[in-house]
XYZ file of C-alpha atoms in Angstrom:
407
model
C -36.630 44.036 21.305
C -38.748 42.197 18.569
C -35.913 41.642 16.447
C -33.557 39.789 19.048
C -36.455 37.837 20.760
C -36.478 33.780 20.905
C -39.910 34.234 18.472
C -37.996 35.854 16.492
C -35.077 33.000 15.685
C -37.872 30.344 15.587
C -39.682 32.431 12.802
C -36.193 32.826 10.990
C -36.041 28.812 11.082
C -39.636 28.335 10.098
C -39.054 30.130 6.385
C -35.925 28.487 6.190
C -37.800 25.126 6.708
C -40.641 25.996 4.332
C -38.020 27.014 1.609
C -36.086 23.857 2.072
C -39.102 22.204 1.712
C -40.205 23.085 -1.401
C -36.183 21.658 -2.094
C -37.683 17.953 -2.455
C -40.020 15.989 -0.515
C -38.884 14.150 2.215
C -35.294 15.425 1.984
C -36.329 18.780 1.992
C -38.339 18.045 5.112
C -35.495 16.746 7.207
C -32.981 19.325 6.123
C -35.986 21.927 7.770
C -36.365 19.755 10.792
C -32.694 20.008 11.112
C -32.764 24.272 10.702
C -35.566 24.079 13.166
C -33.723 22.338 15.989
C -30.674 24.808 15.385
C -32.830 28.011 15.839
C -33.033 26.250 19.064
C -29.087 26.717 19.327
C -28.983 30.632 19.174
C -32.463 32.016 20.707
C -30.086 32.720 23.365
C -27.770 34.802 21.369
C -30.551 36.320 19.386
C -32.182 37.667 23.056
C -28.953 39.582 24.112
C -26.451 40.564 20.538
C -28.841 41.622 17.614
C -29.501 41.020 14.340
C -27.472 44.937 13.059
C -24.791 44.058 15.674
C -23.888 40.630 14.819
C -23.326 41.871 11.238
C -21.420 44.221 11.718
C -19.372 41.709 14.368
C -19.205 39.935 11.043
C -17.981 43.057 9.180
C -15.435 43.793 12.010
C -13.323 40.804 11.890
C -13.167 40.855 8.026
C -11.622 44.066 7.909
C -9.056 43.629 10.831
C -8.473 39.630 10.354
C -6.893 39.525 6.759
C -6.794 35.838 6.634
C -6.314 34.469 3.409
C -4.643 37.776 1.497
C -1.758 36.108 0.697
C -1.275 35.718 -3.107
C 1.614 34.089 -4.922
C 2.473 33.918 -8.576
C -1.076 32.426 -10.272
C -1.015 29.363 -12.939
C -3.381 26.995 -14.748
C -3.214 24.045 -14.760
C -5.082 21.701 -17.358
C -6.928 18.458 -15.831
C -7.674 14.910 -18.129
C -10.875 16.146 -18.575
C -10.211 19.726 -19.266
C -11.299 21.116 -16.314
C -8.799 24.572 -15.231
C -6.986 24.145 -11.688
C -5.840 27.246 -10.458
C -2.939 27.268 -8.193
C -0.017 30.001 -6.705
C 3.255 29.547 -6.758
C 5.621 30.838 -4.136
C 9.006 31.244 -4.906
C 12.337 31.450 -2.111
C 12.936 34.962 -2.088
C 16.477 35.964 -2.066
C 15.632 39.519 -0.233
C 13.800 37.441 3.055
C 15.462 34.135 2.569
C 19.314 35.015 2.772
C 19.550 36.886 5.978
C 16.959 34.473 7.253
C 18.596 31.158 5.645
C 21.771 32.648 7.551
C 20.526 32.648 10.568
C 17.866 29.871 10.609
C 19.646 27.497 8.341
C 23.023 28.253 8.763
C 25.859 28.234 5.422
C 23.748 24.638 3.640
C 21.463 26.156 1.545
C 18.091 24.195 1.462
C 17.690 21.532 -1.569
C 16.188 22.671 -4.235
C 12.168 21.181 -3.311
C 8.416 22.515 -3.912
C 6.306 21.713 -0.961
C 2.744 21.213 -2.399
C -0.478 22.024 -0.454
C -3.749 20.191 -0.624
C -6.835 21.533 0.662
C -10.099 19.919 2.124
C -13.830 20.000 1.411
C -15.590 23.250 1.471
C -12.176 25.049 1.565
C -9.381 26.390 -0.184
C -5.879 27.109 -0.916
C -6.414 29.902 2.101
C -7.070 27.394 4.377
C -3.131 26.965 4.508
C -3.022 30.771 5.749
C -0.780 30.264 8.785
C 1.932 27.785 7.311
C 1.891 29.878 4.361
C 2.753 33.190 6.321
C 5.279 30.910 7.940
C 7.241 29.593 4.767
C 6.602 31.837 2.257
C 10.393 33.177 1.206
C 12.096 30.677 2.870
C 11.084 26.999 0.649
C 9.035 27.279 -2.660
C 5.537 26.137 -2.259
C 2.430 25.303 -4.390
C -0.901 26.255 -3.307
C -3.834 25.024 -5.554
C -7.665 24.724 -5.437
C -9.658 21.301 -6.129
C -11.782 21.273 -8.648
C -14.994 23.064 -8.097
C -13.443 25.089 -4.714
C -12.108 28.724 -4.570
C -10.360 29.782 -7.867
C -10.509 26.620 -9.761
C -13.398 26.039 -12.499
C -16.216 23.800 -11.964
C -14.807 19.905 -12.597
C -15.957 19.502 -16.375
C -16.974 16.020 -16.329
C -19.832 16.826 -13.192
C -21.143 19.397 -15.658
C -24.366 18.840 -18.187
C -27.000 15.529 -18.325
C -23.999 12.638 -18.811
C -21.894 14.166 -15.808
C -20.138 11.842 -13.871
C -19.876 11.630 -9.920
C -16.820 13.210 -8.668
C -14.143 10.494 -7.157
C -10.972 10.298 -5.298
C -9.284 9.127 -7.914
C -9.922 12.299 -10.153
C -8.440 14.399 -7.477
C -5.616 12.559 -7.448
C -5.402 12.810 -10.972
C -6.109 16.917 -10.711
C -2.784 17.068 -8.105
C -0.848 15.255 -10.809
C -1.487 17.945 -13.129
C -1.048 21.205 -10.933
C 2.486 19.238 -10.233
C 3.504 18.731 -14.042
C 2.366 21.888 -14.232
C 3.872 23.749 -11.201
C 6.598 21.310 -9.909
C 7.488 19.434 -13.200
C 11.099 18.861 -12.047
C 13.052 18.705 -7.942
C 12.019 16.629 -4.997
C 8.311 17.399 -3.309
C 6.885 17.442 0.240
C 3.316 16.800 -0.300
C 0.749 18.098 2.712
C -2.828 17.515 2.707
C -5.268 18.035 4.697
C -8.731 15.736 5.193
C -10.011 15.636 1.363
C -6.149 17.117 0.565
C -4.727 13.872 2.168
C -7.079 11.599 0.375
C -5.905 13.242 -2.744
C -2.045 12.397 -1.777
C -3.544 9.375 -1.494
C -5.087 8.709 -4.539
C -1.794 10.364 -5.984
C -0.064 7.601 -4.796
C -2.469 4.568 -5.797
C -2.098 6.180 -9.160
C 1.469 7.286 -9.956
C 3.207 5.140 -7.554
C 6.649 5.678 -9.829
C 6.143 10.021 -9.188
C 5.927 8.791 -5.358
C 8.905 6.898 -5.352
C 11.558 9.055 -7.342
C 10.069 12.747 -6.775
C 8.585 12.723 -2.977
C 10.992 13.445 -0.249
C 8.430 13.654 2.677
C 4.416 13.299 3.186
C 1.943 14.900 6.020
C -1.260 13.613 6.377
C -3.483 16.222 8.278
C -6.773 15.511 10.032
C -7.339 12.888 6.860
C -8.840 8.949 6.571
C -7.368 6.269 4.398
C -11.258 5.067 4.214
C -14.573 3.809 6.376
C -15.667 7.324 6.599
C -18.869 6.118 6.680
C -18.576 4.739 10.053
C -17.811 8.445 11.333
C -20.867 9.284 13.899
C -20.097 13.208 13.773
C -20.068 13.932 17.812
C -24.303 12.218 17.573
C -26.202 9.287 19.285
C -26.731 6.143 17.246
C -29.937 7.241 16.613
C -29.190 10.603 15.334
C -26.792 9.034 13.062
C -28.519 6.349 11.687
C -30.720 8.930 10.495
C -28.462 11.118 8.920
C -27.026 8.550 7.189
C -30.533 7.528 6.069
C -31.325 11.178 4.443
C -28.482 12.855 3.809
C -27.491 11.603 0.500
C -31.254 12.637 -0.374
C -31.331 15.737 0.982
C -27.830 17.044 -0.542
C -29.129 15.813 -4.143
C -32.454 17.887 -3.316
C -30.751 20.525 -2.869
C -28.024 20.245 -4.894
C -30.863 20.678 -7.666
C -31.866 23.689 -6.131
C -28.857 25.472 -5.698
C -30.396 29.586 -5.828
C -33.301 28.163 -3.961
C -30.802 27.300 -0.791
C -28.350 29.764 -1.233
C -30.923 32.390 -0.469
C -31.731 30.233 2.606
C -27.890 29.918 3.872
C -28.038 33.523 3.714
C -31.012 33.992 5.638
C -30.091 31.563 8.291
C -26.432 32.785 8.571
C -26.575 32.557 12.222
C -27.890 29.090 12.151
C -25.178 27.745 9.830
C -22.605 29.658 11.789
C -22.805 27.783 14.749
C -22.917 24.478 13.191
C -19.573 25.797 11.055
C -17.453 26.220 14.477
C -18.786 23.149 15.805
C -17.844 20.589 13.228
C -14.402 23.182 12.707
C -13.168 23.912 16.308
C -12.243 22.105 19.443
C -11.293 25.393 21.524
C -14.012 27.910 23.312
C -11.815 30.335 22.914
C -10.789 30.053 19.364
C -9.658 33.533 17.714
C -13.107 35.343 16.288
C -11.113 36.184 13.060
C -10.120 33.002 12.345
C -13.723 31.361 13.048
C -15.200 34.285 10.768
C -12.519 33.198 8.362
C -13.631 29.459 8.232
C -17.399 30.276 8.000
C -16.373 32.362 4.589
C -14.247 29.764 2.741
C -17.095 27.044 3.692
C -19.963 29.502 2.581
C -18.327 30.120 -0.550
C -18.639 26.474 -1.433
C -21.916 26.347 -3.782
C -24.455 23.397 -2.391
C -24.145 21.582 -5.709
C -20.443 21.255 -5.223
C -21.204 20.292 -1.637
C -23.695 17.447 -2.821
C -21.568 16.341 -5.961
C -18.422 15.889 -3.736
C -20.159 14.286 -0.788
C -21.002 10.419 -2.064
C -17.003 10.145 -2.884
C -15.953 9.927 0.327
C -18.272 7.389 1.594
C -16.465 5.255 -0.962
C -13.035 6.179 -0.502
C -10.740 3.488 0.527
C -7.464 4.028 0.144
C -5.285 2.150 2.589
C -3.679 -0.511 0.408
C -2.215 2.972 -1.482
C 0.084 4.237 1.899
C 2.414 1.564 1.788
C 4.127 3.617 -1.484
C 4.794 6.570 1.237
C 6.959 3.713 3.481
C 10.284 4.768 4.109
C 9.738 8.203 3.644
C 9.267 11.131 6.174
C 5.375 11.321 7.532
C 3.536 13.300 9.384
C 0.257 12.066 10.729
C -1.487 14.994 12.583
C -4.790 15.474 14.030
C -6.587 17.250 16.440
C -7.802 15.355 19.573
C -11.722 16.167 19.767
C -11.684 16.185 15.423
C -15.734 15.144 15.259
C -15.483 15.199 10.860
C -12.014 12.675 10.220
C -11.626 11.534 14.263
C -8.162 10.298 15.519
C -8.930 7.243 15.346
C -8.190 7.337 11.675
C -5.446 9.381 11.890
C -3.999 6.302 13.613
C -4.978 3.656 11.646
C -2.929 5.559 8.656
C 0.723 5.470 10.881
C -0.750 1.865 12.049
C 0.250 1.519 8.141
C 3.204 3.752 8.046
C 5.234 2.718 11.366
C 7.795 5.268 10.919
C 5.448 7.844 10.442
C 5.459 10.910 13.447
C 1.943 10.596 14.952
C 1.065 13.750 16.259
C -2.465 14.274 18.182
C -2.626 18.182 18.689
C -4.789 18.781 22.296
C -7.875 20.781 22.107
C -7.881 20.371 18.454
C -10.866 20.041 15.904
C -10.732 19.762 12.224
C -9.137 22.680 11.027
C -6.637 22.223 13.433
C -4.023 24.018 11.076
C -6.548 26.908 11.627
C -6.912 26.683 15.483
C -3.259 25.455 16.437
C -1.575 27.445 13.903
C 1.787 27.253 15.673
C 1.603 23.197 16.365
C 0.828 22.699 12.768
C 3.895 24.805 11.517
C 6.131 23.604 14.114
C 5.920 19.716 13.149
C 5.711 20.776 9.391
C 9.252 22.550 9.928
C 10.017 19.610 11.631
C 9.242 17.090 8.822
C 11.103 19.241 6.236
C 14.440 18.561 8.682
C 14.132 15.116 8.916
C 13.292 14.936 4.617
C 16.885 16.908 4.656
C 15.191 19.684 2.711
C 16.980 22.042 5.602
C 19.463 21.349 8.493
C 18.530 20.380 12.137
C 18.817 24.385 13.009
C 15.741 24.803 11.344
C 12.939 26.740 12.746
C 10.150 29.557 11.803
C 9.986 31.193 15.159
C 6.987 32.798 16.058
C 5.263 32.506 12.317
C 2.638 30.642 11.742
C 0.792 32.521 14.919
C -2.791 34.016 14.933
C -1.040 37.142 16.084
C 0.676 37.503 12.401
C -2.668 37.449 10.900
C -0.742 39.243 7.166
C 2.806 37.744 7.819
């Protein structure tokens, strides 16, 4: 039993914390202290499921959960600074969409729009899995990757010694070029979600005139217009003072010793895994396949991305940009118990867009389009009736549920 005992899981944490400290100094330090105190988190697991079983638990659910297998039509787009944005393309398909369109959107055919996805942090494109399933034939839609994230090429101007922070502002300026690319021409429905929505955002501060004449309708998922620093992540004062203290420090650490730590993340799996659902999910009972699912787009991201991207958000402010979204149709959704972008944010966006829907899903955590599947897809169909893109006898039905897992 030596290899599921408590000892065990504390020695697991110990050579994570040595290796982290050899990451930098003090930084490298706290980030062990912090892999310490999670061992703490899963001695309990480690005494009763071990080490073999858990992986192939892990195994398990990514052969029977094919989240994130759809593909659609790949492109490249071109940033300013050169940098390749890879995004899919998925087109109404007259063999699903007639007999469907029939008999979900009666004889008005839908106007001719491109409803473009933006992803968050540490994700990708697949993050949109379930409200992909549930369009896909039925409207065209753009799925991309930000710069740095899942199929997309590292952002060109973080690269070499004169590399530049990564800001808002570029992203918005990387969504303006996957839609001249993908979307040149029709109306658009622009969804985001948390870094996604900033991006709309920054769209919007930008190229207010592409706002104004192309967009027919906006939603604003589990997102802040700004004063994300203020965000205590579910901790005490104390514990938050402190990571507000180090963290910068410790991401640039390791951020500088990328192989170093991604040996460690792989060692410490379990660790990470836990922390993952926590800072992902509201619900106990959230759908093992779909947690598995989120721990592999988030481990995918490389720690230098994660560090580069970080500092931008501390400075994103982007509330005097929402007012160009006014009079359109918005959806401002969150999740209830969201501990990363909380709902309190989520209202002080319709607090600037009064005729926005404000929609706080129960139970929900941050990738609530992940973990309430059908909510998400329901007021997304919704908002694409009241931009006119279909009629009021609009629906999806039952897609968009965890149950469709390759819809």
């Amino acid at each position: 039993m030596s290899e599921t005992s408590t000892g065990d899981a504390v020695a697991a944490a110990a050579a994570a914390t040595g290796a982290w400290r050899r990451a930098g100094g003090v930084a490298g330090t706290a980030i062990g202290v912090i892999a310490a105190g999670a061992a703490a988190g899963v001695a309990l697991e480690r005494l009763t499921v071990g080490r073999g079983m858990r992986k192939k638990a892990r195994l398990a659910l990514d052969a029977t959960g094919p989240y994130g297998s759809l593909r659609g039509v790949p492109g490249t787009a071109v940033a300013d600074d050169g940098t390749e944005l890879h995004y899919e393309v998925e087109d109404v398909d007259p063999q699903v969409a007639a007999p469907r369109r029939r008999r979900l959107f009666g004889r008005k055919a839908p106007a001719p729009v491109t409803v473009v996805f933006s992803h968050g942090y540490c994700l990708g494109q697949d993050s949109w899995h379930f409200q992909r399933a549930a369009l896909r034939g039925l409207v065209r839609t753009v799925f991309w990757d930000q710069r740095s994230h899942g199929r997309s090429a590292r952002g060109a101007s973080q690269g070499g010694p004169d590399g530049v922070p990564v800001t808002i502002d570029q992203l918005g300026r990387d969504l303006k070029a996957v839609i001249d690319a993908a979307a040149p021409e029709g109306p658009l429905v622009l969804v985001g979600h948390s870094m996604g929505g900033m991006t709309m955002m920054a769209l919007g501060a930008q190229f207010p005139g592409l706002v104004r004449e192309r967009v027919a309708a906006a939603a604003f998922v589990g997102t802040s217009a700004g004063r994300l620093g203020e965000v205590n992540y579910g901790l005490p004062v104390a514990g938050v003072n402190v990571v507000r203290r180090v963290l910068p420090g410790v991401l640039r650490a390791l951020g500088s010793q990328a192989e170093l730590v991604e040996r460690g993340r792989r060692a410490t799996a379990d660790l990470f895994a836990g922390l993952i659902k926590r800072y992902s999910f509201s619900s106990k009972d959230v759908d093992p396949a779909v947690a598995r699912f989120a721990e592999r787009l988030i481990e995918s991201t490389p720690i230098d991305v994660v560090a580069e991207f970080y500092p931008a958000f501390t400075e994103h402010d982007k509330s005097a940009a929402l007012p160009v979204f006014a009079g359109l149709p918005v959806l401002v959704l969150a999740g209830d118990k969201d501990l990363v972008t909380p709902t309190t944010h989520s209202e002080a966006i319709a607090d600037l867009l009064p005729e926005a829907e404000l929609v706080i899903v129960p139970d929900g955590g941050h990738l609530v389009m992940l973990e309430h599947p059908e909510a998400v897809t329901d007021r997304l169909a919704d908002l694409l009736v009241r931009a006119g893109v279909v009629p009021a006898a609009a629906n999806v039905g039952t897609y968009g549920s965890t149950a469709q897992p390759g819809s």
